Coordinates of C-alpha atoms and ligand atoms in Angstrom, one line a residue:
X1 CA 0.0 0.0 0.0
X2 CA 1.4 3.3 -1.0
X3 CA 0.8 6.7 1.2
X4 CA -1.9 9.2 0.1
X5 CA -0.2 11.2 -2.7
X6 CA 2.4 8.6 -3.5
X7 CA 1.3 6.7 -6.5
X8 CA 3.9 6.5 -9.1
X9 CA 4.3 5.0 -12.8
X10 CA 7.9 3.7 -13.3
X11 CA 8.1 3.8 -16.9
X12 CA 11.1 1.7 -17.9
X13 CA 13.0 2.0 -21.4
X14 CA 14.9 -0.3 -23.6
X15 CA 18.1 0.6 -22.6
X16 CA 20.7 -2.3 -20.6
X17 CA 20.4 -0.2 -17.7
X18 CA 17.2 -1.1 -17.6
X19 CA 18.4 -3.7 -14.3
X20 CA 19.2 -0.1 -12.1
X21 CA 15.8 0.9 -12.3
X22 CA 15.0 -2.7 -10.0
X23 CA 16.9 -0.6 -7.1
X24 CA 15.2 2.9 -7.9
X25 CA 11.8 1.0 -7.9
X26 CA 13.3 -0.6 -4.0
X27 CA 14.3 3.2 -3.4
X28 CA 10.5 4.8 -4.3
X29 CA 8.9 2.0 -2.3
X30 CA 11.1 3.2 0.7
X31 CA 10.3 6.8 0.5
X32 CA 6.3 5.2 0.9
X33 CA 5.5 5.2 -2.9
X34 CA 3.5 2.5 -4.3
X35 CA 4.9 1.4 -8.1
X36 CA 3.3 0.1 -10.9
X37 CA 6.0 -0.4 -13.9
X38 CA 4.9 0.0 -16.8
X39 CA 7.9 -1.2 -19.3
X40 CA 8.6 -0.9 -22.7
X41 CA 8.0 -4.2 -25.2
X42 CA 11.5 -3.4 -26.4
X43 CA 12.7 -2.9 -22.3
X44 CA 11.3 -6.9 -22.2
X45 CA 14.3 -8.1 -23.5
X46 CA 16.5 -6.4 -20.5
X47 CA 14.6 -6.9 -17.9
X48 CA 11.3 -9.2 -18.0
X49 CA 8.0 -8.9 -16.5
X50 CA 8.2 -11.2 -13.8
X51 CA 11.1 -9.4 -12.2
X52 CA 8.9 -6.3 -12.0
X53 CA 5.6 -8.2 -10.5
X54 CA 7.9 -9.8 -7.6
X55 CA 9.5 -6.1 -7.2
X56 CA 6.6 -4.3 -7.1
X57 CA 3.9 -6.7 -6.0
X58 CA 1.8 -5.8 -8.7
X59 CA 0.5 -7.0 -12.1
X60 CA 2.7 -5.2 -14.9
X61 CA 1.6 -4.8 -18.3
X62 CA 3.0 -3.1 -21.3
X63 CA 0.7 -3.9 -23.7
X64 CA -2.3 -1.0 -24.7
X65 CA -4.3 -4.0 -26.4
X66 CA -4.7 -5.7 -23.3
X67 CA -8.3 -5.5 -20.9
X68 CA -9.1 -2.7 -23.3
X69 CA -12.5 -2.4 -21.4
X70 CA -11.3 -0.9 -18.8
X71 CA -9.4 1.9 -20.7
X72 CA -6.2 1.1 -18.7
X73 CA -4.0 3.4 -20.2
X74 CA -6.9 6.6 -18.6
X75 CA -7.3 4.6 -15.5
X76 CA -3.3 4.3 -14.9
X77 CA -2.8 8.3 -15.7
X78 CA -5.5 9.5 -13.6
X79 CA -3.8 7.5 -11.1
X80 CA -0.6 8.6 -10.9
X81 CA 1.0 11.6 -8.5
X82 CA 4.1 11.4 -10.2
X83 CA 5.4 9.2 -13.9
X84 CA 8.8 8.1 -14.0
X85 CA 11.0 7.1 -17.0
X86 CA 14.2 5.6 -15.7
X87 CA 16.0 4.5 -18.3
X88 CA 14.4 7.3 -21.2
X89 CA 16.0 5.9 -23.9
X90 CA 17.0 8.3 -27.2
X91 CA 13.7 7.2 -28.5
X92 CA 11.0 7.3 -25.6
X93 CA 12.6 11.0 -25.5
X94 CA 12.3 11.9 -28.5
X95 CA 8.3 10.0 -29.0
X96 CA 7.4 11.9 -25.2
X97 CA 8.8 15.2 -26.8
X98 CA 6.6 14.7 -30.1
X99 CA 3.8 13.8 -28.2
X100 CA 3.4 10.1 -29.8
X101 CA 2.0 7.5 -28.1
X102 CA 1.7 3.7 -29.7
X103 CA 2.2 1.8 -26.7
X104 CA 0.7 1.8 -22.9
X105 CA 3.5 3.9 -21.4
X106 CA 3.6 6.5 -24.3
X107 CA -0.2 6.6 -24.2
X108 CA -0.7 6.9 -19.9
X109 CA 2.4 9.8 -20.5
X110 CA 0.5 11.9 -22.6
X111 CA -3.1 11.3 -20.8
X112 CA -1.9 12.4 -17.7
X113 CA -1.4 15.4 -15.7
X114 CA 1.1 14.0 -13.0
X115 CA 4.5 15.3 -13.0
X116 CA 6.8 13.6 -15.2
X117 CA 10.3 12.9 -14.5
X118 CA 12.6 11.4 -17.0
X119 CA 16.3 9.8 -16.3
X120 CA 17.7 9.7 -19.4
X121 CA 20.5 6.7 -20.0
X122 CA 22.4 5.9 -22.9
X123 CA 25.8 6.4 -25.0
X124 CA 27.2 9.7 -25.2
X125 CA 27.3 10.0 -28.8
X126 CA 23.2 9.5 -28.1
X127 CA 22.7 11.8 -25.6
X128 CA 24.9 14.3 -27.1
X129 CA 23.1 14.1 -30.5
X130 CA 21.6 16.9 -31.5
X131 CA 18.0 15.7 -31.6
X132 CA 18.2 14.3 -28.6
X133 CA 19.8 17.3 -26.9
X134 CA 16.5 19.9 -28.7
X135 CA 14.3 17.4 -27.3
X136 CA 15.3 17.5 -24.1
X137 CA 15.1 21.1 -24.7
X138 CA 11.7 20.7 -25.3
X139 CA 10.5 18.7 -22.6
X140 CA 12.2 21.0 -20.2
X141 CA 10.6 23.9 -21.5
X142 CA 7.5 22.2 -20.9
X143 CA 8.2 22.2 -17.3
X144 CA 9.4 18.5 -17.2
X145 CA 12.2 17.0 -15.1
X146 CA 15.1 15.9 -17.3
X147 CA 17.8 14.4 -14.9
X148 CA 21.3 15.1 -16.4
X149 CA 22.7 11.9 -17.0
X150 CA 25.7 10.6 -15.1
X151 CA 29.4 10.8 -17.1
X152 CA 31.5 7.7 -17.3
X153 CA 32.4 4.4 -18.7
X154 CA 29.7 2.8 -20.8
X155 CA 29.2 -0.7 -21.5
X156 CA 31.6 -0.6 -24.0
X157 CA 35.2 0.7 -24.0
X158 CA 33.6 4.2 -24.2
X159 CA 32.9 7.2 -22.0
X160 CA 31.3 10.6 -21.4
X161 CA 27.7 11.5 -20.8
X162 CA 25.4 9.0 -20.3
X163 CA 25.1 6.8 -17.8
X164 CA 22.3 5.9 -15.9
X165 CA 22.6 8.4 -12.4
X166 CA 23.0 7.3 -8.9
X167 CA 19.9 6.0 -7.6
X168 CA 20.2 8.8 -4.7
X169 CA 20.5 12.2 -6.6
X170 CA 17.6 10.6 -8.4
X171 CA 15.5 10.3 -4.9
X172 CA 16.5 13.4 -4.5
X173 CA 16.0 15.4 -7.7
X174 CA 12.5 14.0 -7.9
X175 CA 12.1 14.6 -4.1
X176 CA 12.5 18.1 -4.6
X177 CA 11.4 18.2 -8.2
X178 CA 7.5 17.2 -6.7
X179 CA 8.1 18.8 -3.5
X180 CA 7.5 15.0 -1.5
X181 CA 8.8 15.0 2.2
X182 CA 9.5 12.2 3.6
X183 CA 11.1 13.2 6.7
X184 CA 8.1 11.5 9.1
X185 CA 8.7 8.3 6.9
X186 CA 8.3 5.0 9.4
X187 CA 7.2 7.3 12.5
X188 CA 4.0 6.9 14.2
X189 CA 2.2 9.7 15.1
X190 CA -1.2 9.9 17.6
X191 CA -2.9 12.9 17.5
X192 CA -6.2 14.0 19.2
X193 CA -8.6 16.5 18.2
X194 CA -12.0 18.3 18.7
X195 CA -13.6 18.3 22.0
X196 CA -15.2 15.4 24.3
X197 CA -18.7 15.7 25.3
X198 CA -19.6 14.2 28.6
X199 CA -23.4 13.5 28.8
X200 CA -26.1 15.1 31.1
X201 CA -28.7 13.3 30.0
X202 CA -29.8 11.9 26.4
X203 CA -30.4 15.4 25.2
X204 CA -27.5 17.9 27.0
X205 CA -24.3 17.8 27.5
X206 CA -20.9 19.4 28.6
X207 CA -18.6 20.4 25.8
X208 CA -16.4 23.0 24.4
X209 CA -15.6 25.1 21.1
X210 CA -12.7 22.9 19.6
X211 CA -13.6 22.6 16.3
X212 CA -10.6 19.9 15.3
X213 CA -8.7 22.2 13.2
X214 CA -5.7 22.4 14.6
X215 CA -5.5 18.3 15.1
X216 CA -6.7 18.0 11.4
X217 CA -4.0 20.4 10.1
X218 CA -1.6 18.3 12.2
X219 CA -2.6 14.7 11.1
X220 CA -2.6 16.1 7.4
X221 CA 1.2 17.4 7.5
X222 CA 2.6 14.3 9.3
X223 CA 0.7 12.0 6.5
X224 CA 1.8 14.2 3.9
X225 CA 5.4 14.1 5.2
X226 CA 5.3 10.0 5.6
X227 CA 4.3 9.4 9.0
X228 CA 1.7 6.7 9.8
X229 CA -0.8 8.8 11.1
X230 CA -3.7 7.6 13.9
X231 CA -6.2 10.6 14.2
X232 CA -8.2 10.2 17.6
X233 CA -11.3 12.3 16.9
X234 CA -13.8 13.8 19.0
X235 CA -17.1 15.2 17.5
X236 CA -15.9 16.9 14.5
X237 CA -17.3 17.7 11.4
X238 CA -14.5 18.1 8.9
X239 CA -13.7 15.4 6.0
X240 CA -12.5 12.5 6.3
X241 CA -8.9 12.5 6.1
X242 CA -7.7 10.4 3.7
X243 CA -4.6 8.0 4.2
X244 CA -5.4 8.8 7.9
X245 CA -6.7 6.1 10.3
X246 CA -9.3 7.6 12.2
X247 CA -11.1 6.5 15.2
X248 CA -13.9 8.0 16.5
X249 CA -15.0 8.8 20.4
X250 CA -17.1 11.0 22.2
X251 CA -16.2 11.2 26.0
X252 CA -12.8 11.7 27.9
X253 CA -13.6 8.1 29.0
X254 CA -13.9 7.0 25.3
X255 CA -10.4 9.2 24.2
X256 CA -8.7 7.7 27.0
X257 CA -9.2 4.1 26.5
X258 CA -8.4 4.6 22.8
X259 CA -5.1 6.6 23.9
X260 CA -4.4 3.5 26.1
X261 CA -4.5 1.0 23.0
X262 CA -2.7 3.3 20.4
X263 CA -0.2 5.0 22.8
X264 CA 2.5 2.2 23.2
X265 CA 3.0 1.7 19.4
X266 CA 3.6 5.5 18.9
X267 CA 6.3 7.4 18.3
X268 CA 5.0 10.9 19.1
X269 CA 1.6 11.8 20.6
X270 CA 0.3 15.4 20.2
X271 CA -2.7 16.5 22.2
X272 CA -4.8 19.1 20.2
X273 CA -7.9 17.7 22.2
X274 CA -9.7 19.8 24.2
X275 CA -11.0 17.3 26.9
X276 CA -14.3 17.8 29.0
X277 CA -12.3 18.5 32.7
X278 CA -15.5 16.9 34.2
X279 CA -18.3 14.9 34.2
X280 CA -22.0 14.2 35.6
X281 CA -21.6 12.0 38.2
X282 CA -25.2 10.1 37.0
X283 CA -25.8 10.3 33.2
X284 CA -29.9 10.4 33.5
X285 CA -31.6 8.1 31.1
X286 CA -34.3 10.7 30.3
X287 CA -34.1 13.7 29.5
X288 CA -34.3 16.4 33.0
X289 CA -36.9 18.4 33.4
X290 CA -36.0 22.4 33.3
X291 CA -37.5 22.7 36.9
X292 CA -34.8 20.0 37.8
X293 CA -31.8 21.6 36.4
X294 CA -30.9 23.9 39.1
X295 CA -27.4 22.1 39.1
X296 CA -25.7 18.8 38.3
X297 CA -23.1 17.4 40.1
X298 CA -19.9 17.0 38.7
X299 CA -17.4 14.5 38.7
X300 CA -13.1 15.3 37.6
X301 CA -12.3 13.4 34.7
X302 CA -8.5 12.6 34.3
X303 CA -6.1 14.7 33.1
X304 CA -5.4 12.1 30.0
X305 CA -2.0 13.6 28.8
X306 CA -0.6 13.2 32.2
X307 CA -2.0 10.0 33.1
X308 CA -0.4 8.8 29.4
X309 CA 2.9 10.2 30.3
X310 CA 3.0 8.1 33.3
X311 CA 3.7 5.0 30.7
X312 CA 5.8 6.6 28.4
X313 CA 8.9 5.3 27.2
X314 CA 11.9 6.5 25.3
X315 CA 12.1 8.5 23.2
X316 CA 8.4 9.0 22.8
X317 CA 7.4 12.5 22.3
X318 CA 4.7 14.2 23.9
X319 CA 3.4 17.6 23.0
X320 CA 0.2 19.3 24.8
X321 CA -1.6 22.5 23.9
X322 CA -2.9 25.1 26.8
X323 CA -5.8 27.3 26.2
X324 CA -5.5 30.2 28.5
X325 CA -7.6 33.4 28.6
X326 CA -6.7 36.7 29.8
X327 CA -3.2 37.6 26.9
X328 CA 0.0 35.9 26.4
X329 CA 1.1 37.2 29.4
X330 CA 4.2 36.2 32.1
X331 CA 1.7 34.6 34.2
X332 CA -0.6 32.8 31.3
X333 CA 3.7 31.7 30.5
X334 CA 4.0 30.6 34.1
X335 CA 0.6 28.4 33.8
X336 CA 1.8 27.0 30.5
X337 CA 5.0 25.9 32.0
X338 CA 3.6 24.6 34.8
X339 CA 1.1 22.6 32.7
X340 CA 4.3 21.2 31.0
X341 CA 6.0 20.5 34.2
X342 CA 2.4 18.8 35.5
X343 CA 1.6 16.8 32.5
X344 CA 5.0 15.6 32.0
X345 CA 5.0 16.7 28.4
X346 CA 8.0 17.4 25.9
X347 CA 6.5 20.9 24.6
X348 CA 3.4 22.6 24.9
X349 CA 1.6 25.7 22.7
X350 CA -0.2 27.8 24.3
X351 CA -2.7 30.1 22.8
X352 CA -5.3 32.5 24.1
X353 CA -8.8 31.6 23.7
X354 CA -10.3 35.2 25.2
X355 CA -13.8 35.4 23.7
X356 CA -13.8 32.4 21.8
X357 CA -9.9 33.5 19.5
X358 CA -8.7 30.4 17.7
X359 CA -11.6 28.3 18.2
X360 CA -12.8 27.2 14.5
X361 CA -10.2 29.4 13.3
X362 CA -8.2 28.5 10.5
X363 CA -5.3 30.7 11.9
X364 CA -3.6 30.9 15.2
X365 CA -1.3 32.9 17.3
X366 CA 0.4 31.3 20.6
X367 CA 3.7 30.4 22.4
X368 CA 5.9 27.1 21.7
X369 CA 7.4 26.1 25.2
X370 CA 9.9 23.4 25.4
X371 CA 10.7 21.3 28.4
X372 CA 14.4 22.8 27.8
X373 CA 13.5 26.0 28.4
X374 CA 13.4 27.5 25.0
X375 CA 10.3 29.3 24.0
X376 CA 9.0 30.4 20.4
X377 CA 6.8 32.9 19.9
X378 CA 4.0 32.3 16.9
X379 CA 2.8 34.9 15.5
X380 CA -0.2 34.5 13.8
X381 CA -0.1 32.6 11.1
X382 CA -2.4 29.0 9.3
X383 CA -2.7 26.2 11.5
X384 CA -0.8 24.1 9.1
X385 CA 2.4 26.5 9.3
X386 CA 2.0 25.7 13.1
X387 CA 1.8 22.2 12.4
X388 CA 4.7 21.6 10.2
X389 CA 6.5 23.9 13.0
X390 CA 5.4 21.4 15.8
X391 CA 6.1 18.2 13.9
X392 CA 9.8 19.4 13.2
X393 CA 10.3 20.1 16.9
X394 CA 9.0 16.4 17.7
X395 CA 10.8 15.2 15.1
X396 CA 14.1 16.9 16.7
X397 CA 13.2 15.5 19.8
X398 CA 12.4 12.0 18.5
X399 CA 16.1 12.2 17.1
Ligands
CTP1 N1 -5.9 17.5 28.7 C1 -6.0 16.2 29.0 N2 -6.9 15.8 29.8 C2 -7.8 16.6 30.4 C3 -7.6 18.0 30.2 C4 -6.7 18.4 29.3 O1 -5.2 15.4 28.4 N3 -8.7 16.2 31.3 C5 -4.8 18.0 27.8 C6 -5.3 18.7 26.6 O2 -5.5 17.9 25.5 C7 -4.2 19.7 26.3 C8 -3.6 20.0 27.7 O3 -4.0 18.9 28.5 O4 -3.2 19.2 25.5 C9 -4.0 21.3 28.4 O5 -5.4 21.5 28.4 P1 -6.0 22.7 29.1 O6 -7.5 22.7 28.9 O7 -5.4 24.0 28.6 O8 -5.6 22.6 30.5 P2 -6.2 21.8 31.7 O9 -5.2 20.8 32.2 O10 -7.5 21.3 31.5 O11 -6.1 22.9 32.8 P3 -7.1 24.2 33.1 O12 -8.5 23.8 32.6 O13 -7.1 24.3 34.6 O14 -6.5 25.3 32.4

């Protein structure tokens, strides 16, 4: 299974280099992509079919006359995030640069709209040819990423420009090239969001304003940076999340007993939750009458990121938020740091909620405290800038 965003074509060309692109296929799968190879008939007779099936657990055809019902060559472009040609032979360069397409690679390349990346390999006389050089020309102008080929010995007594590139400037050409993080890439991250309701009775209960935003923009960025991404979610209503496992609660009880599954196998929990600080001490079966509901009696519910920090183990990462009213004052600074201290927590943001601020918002404005002392101030700004800015601060702690 690939991550959201990380479905790739790895074209491959009839060119004896064709064997490299079996490690560059091993490379993509490690940076979370999910391949399908589509190979040249002429590739075939480097490297077969089989090889790419075992390598890429998946069916590989090459063929456009093939299951022509289900319009594969449409179905494979649409998707794609991201086509690559490794090796692009003189000839697929110069077809791709024409725009002809008479087989199933040629044909997904010019019906789709993903990025296309293309690692030229082959003698230097070829590559320096002057057709092949204007086509290259071409496709670059067209906003396409040509990878300089690498210079020295050929398969022959020959050398100069040509040869196939080391498989990591590749990675990181088309890393950069498509803008594709990776850096959260085998981490586990457990995130909370929105607010826990603790019943009164079937029709009331106690809650709070969280809307989920700031857990959302959170789960989002560590997915789209490779993480494997558990999204503890409390009442919201926002979209699914896709690529995101999400479970679903209600109460403090309910987010705690999921936190107490998911927390061991985590590398990093961040608690953007705002949980319900108490609780009825009788949830009535029908619904109180007005005359009744003079006052309830209320119950503490645990402090769930301090009771989860009790277990912790290294180098597990936890990060808490504080919602303080009143300014970002010394003293809201002295509660925040004490919540840190009390919680037993790795950073926390704090944020000023005076009349409702950063509730549903999709901006915020706070203070980043770490345990160490340090202290960043955030000026306001989306709160997926502040989530990229609190996953690289776990990710420095995780080490
Ligand atoms: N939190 C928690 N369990 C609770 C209350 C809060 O795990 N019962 C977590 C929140 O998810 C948040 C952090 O603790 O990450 C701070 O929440 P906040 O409401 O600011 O602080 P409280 O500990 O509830 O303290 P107070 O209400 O007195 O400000």
């Amino acid at each position: 299974m690939s991550l959201l965003g990380r479905e790739l074509i790895l074209g491959v060309g009839g060119g004896i280099s064709a064997y490299k692109s079996a490690e560059l296929l091993r490379r993509l799968q490690d940076i979370g992509f999910g391949v399908t190879v589509i190979p040249t008939r002429s590739s075939l007779n480097f490297v077969g079919s089989a090889t790419w099936e075992a390598l890429s657990g998946r069916s590989v055809n090459e063929n456009l006359w093939n299951n022509v019902h289900e319009v594969p060559h449409i179905a494979a472009a649409r998707a794609a995030n991201l086509i690559v040609v490794a090796p692009a032979t003189a000839d697929l360069l110069a077809k791709i640069a024409a725009g002809l397409a008479d087989d199933l690679l040629t044909n997904v390349i010019s019906a789709s709209a993903a990025p296309l990346i293309l690692v030229p390999a082959m003698h230097p006389e070829m590559w320096l040819n002057a057709a092949t050089q204007s086509n290259v020309q071409t496709l670059r102008s067209r906003g396409h990423l040509v990878i300089e080929p690498d210079e020295g010995r050929m398969t022959g007594e020959d050398f100069g420009p040509g040869r196939y590139p080391e498989i990591t400037r590749i990675i990181s050409e088309i890393s950069e090239f498509a803008n594709i993080k990776s850096d959260l890439l085998g981490k586990k991250i457990l995130i909370t969001a929105g607010g826990t309701r603790e019943a009164i009775d079937p029709v009331r209960f106690i809650g709070n304003h969280s809307s989920g935003k700031q857990g959302y923009a959170l789960a989002k960025a560590a997915r789209n940076r490779g993480a494997e991404v558990t999204l503890i979610a409390a009442n919201i209503d926002l979209p699914h999340l896709a690529g995101v496992r999400t479970l679903s609660v209600g109460t403090a009880e309910e987010m705690q007993d999921s936190l107490n599954i998911e927390f061991p196998e985590c590398d990093a929990l961040i608690m953007a939750a705002a949980v319900a600080d108490a609780r009825p001490v009788a949830k009535s079966a029908h619904k109180i009458k007005k005359a009744d509901l003079q006052s309830i009696e209320l119950e503490a519910n645990p402090d769930l990121i301090a009771e989860i920090s009790k277990i912790r183990r290294a180098p597990q990462v936890l990060v808490a938020f504080a919602a303080e009213t009143g300014g970002l004052d010394a003293s809201s600074i002295e509660v925040a740091n004490a919540k840190l201290i009390n919680k037993g927590v790795d950073l926390i943001y704090l944020n000023d909620v005076t009349d409702g601020a950063i509730f549903g918002s999709d901006q915020t404005s706070g203070i980043l405290i770490d345990s160490n002392g340090a202290s960043t101030k955030c000026e306001i700004q989306s709160k997926d800038t502040l989530a990229d800015l609190l996953l690289d601060q776990t990710l420095t702690k995780l080490g």
